PDB file of C-alpha atoms in Angstrom:
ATOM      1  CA  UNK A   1     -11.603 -23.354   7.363  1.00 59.00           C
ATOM      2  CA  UNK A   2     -10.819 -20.480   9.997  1.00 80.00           C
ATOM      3  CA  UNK A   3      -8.788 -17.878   7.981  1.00 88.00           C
ATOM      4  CA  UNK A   4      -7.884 -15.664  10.608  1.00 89.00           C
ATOM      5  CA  UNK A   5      -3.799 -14.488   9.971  1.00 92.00           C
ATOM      6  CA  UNK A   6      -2.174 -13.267   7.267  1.00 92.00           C
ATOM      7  CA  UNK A   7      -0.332 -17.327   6.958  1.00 91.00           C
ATOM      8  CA  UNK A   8      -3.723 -18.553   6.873  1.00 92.00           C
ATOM      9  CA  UNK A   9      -4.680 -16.417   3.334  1.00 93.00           C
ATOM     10  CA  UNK A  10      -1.431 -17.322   1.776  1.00 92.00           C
ATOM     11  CA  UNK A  11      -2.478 -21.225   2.538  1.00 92.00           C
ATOM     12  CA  UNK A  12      -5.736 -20.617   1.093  1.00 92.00           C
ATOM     13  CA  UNK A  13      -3.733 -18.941  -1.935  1.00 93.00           C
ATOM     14  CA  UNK A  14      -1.418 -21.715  -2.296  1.00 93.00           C
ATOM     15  CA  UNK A  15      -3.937 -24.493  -2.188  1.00 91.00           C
ATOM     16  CA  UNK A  16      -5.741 -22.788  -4.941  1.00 92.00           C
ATOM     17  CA  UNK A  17      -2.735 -22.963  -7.096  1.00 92.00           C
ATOM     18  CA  UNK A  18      -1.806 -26.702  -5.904  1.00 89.00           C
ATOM     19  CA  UNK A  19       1.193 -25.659  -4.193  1.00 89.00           C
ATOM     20  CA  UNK A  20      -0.415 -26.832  -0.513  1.00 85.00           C
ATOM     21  CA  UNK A  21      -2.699 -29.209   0.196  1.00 76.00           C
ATOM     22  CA  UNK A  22      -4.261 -31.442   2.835  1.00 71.00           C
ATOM     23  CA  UNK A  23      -5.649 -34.177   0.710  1.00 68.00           C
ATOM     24  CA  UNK A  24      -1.901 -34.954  -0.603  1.00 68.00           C
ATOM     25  CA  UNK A  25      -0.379 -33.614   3.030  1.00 66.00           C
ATOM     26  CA  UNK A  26       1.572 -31.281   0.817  1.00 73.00           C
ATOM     27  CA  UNK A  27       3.231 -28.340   3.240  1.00 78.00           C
ATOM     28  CA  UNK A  28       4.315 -25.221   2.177  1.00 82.00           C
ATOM     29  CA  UNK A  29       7.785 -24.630   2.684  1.00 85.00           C
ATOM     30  CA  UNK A  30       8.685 -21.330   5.211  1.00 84.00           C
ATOM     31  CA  UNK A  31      10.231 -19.402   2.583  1.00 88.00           C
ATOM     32  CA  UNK A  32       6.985 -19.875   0.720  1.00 89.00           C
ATOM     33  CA  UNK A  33       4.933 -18.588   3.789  1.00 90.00           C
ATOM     34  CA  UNK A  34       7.285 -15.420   4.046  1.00 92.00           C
ATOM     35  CA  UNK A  35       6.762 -14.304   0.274  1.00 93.00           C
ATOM     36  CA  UNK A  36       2.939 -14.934   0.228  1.00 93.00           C
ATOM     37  CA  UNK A  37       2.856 -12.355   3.343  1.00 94.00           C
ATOM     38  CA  UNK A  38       5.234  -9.781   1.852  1.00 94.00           C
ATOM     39  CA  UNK A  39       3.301  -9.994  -1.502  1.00 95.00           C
ATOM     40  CA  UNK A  40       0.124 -10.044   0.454  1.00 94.00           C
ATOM     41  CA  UNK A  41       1.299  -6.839   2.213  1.00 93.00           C
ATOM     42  CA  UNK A  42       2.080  -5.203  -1.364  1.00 93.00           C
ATOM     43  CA  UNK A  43      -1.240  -6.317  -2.982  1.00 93.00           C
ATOM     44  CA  UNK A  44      -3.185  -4.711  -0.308  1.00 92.00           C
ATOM     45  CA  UNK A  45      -1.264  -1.591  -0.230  1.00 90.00           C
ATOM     46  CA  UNK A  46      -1.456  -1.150  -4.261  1.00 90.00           C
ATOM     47  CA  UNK A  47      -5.409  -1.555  -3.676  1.00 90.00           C
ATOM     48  CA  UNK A  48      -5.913   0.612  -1.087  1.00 87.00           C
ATOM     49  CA  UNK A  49      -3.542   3.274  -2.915  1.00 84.00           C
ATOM     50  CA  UNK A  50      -5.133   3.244  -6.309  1.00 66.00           C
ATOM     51  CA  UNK A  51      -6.287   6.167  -7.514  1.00 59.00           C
ATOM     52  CA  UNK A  52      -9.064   5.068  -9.634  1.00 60.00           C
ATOM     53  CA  UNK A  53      -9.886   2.585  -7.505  1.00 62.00           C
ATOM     54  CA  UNK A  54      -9.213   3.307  -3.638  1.00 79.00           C
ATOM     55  CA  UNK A  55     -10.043  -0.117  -2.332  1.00 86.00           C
ATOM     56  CA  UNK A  56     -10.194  -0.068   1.611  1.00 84.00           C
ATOM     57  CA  UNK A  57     -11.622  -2.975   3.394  1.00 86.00           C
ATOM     58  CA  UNK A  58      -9.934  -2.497   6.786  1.00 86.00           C
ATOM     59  CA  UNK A  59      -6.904  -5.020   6.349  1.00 89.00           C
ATOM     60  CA  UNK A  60      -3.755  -4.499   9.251  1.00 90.00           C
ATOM     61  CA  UNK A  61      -1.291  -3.296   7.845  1.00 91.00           C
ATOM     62  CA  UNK A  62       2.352  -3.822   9.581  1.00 89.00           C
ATOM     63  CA  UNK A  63       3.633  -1.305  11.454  1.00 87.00           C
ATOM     64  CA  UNK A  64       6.488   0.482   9.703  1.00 85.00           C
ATOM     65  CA  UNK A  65       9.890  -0.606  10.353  1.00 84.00           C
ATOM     66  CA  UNK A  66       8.621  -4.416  11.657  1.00 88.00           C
ATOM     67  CA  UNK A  67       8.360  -7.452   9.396  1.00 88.00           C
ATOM     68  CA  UNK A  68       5.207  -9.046   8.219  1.00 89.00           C
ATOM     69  CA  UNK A  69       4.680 -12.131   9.885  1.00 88.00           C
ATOM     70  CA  UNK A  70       2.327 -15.370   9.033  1.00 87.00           C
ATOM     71  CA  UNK A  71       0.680 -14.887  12.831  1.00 88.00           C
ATOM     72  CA  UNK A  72      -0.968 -11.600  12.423  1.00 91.00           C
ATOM     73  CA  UNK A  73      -4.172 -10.531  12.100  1.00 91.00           C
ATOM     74  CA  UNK A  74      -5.686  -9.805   8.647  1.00 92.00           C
ATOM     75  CA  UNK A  75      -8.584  -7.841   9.585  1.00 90.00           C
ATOM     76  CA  UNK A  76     -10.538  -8.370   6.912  1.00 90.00           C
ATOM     77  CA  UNK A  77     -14.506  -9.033   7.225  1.00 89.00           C
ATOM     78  CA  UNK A  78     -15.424 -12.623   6.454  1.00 91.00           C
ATOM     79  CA  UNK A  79     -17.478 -11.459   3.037  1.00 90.00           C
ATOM     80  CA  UNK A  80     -14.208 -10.184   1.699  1.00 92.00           C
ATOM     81  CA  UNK A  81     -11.606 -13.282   2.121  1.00 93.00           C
ATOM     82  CA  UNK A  82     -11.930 -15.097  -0.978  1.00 94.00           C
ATOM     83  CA  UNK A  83     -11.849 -12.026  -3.343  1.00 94.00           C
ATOM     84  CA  UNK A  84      -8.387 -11.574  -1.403  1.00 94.00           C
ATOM     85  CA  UNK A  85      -6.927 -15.110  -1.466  1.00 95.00           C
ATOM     86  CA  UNK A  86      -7.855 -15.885  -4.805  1.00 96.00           C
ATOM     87  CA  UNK A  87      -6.376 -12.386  -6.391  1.00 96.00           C
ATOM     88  CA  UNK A  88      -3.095 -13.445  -4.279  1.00 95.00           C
ATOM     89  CA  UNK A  89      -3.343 -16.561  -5.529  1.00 95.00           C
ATOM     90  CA  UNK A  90      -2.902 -15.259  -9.168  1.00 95.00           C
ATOM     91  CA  UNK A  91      -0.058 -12.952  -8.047  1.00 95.00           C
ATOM     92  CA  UNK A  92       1.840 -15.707  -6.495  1.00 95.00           C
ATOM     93  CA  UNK A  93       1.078 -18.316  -9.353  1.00 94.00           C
ATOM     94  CA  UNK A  94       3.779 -17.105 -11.893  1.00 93.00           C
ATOM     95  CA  UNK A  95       6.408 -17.741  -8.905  1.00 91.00           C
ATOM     96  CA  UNK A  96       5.948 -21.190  -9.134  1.00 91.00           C
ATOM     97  CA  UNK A  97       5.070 -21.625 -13.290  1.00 92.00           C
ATOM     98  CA  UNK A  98       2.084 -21.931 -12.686  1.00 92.00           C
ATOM     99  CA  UNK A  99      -0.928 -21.165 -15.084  1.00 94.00           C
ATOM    100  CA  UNK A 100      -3.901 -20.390 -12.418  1.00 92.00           C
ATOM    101  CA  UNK A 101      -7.402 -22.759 -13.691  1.00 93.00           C
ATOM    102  CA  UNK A 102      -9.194 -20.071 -15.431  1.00 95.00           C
ATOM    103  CA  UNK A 103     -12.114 -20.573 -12.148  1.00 95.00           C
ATOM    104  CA  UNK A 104      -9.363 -19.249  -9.720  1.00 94.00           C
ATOM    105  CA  UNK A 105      -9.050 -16.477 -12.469  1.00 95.00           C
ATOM    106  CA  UNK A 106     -12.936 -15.708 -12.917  1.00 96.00           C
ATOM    107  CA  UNK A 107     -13.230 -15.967  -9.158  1.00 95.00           C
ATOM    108  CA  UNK A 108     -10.264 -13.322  -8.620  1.00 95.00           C
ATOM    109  CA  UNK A 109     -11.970 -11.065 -11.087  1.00 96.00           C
ATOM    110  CA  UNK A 110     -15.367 -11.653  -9.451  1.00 96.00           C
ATOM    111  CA  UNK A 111     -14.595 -10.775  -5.900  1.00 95.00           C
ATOM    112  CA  UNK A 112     -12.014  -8.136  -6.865  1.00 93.00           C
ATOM    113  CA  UNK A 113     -14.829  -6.311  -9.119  1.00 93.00           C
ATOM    114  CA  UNK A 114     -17.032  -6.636  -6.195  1.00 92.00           C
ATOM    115  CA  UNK A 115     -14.467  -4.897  -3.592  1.00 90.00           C
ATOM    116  CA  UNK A 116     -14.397  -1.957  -6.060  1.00 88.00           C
ATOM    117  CA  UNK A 117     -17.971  -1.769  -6.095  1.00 87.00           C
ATOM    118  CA  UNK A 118     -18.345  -1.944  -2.527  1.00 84.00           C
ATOM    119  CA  UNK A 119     -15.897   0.827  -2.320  1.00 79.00           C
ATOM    120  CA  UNK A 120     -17.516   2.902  -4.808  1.00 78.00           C
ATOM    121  CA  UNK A 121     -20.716   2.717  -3.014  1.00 77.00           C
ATOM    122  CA  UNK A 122     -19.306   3.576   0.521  1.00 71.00           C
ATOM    123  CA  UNK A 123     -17.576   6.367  -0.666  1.00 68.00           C
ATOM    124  CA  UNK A 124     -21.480   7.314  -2.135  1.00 65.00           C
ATOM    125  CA  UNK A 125     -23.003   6.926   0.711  1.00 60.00           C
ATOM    126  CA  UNK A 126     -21.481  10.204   2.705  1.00 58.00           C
ATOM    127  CA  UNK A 127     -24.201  12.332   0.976  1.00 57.00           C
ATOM    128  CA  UNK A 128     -24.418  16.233  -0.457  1.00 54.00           C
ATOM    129  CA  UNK A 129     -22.342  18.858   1.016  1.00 56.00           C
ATOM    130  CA  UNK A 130     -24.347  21.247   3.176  1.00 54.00           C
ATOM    131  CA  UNK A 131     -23.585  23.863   0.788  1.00 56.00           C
ATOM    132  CA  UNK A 132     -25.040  21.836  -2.834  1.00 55.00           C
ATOM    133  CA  UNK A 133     -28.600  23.593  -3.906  1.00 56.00           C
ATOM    134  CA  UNK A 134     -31.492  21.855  -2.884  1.00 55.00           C
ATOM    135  CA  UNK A 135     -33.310  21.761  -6.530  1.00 57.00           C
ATOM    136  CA  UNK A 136     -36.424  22.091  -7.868  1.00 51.00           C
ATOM    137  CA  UNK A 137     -37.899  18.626  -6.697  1.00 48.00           C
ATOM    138  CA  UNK A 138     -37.785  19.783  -3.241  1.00 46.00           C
ATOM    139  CA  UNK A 139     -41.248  20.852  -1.942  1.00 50.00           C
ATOM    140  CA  UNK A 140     -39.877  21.702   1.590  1.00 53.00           C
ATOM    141  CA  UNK A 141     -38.150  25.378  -0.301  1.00 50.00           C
ATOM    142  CA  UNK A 142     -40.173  27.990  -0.347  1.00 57.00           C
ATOM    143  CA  UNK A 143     -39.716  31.980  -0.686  1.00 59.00           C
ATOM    144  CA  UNK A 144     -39.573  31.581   3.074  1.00 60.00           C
ATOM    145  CA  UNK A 145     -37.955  28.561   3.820  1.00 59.00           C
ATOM    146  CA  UNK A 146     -34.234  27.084   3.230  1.00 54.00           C
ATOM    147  CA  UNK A 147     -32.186  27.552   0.005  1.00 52.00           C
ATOM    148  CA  UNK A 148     -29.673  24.726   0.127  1.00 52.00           C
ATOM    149  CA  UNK A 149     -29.904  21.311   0.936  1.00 52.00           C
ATOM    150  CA  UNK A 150     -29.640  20.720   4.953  1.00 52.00           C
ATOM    151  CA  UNK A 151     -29.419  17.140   6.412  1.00 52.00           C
ATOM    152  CA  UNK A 152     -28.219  16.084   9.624  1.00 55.00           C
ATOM    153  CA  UNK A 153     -24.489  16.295  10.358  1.00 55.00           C
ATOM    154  CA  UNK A 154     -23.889  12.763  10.458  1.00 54.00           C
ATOM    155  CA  UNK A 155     -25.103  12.593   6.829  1.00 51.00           C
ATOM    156  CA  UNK A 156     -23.218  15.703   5.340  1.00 51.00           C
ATOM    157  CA  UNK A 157     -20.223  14.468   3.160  1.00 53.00           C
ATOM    158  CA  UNK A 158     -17.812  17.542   4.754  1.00 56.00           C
ATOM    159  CA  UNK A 159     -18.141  16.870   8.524  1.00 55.00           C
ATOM    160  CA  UNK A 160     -15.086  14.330   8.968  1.00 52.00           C
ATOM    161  CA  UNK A 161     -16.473  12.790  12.324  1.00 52.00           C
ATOM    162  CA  UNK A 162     -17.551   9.215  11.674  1.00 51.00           C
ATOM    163  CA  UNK A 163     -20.873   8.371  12.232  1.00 50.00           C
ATOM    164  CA  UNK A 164     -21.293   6.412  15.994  1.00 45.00           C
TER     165      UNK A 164
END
């Protein structure tokens, strides 16, 4: 399955819930389609604007002022699909009276749980500040040499230039 638009995650969603499916050549109705975008739209944005969590993973948002529609591009990398589809798949579910199967909901939690972990750990990753001490387990300081910890620019967690 090539899940490559915004439509295409909200048909993933829906089949997880039984709403769609191929095997039963059940369609989702257009008015379906447009509220799985819109809520897709508003599940992103509450992840990425989290404060204790912060989740970015690079999805597209729409441009302000213009409607979300089915054909656009998500953006998201391939690893980080089904923790999406199946967490819209549990916002969506109550829409319909559905109770999600409790796999959909260990997935959701899975992958979700795994997002904020990967965005913990690339937030990590920009290193000290310039200015932080260098410690005591540092042989390079001497009476002579540095007094604070010095790495490359690219590695320093205050220079706002992304690394090339």
């Amino acid at each position: 399955m090539d899940l490559t638009t915004k439509g295409d995650l909200v048909l993933a969603a829906l089949r997880k819930i039984g709403i769609a499916s191929n095997a039963t050549l059940t369609d989702a109705e257009p008015q379906s389609l447009e509220d799985g975008v819109n809520e897709l739209e508003l599940m992103m944005a509450e992840w990425r604007e989290a404060p204790a969590a912060g989740i970015d993973i690079g999805y597209q948002f729409a441009n302000d002022g213009e409607a979300v529609l089915d054909s656009d591009a998500h953006g998201l990398h391939t690893a980080h699909i089904s923790a999406v589809y199946h967490n819209l798949a549990l916002r969506i579910a109550p829409d319909y009276a559905i109770e999600p199967l409790l796999k959909v909901v260990t997935t959701a939690r899975y992958g979700k749980a795994l997002l904020l972990k990967s965005a913990v750990l690339n937030k990590a990753k920009k290193g000290y500040p310039a200015r932080m001490p260098v410690g005591s387990g540092n042989r390079a300081a001497t009476y002579n040499g540095h007094h604070y910890f010095h790495r490359e620019d690219k590695d320093d967690a205050e220079n706002l230039a992304t690394p090339g």
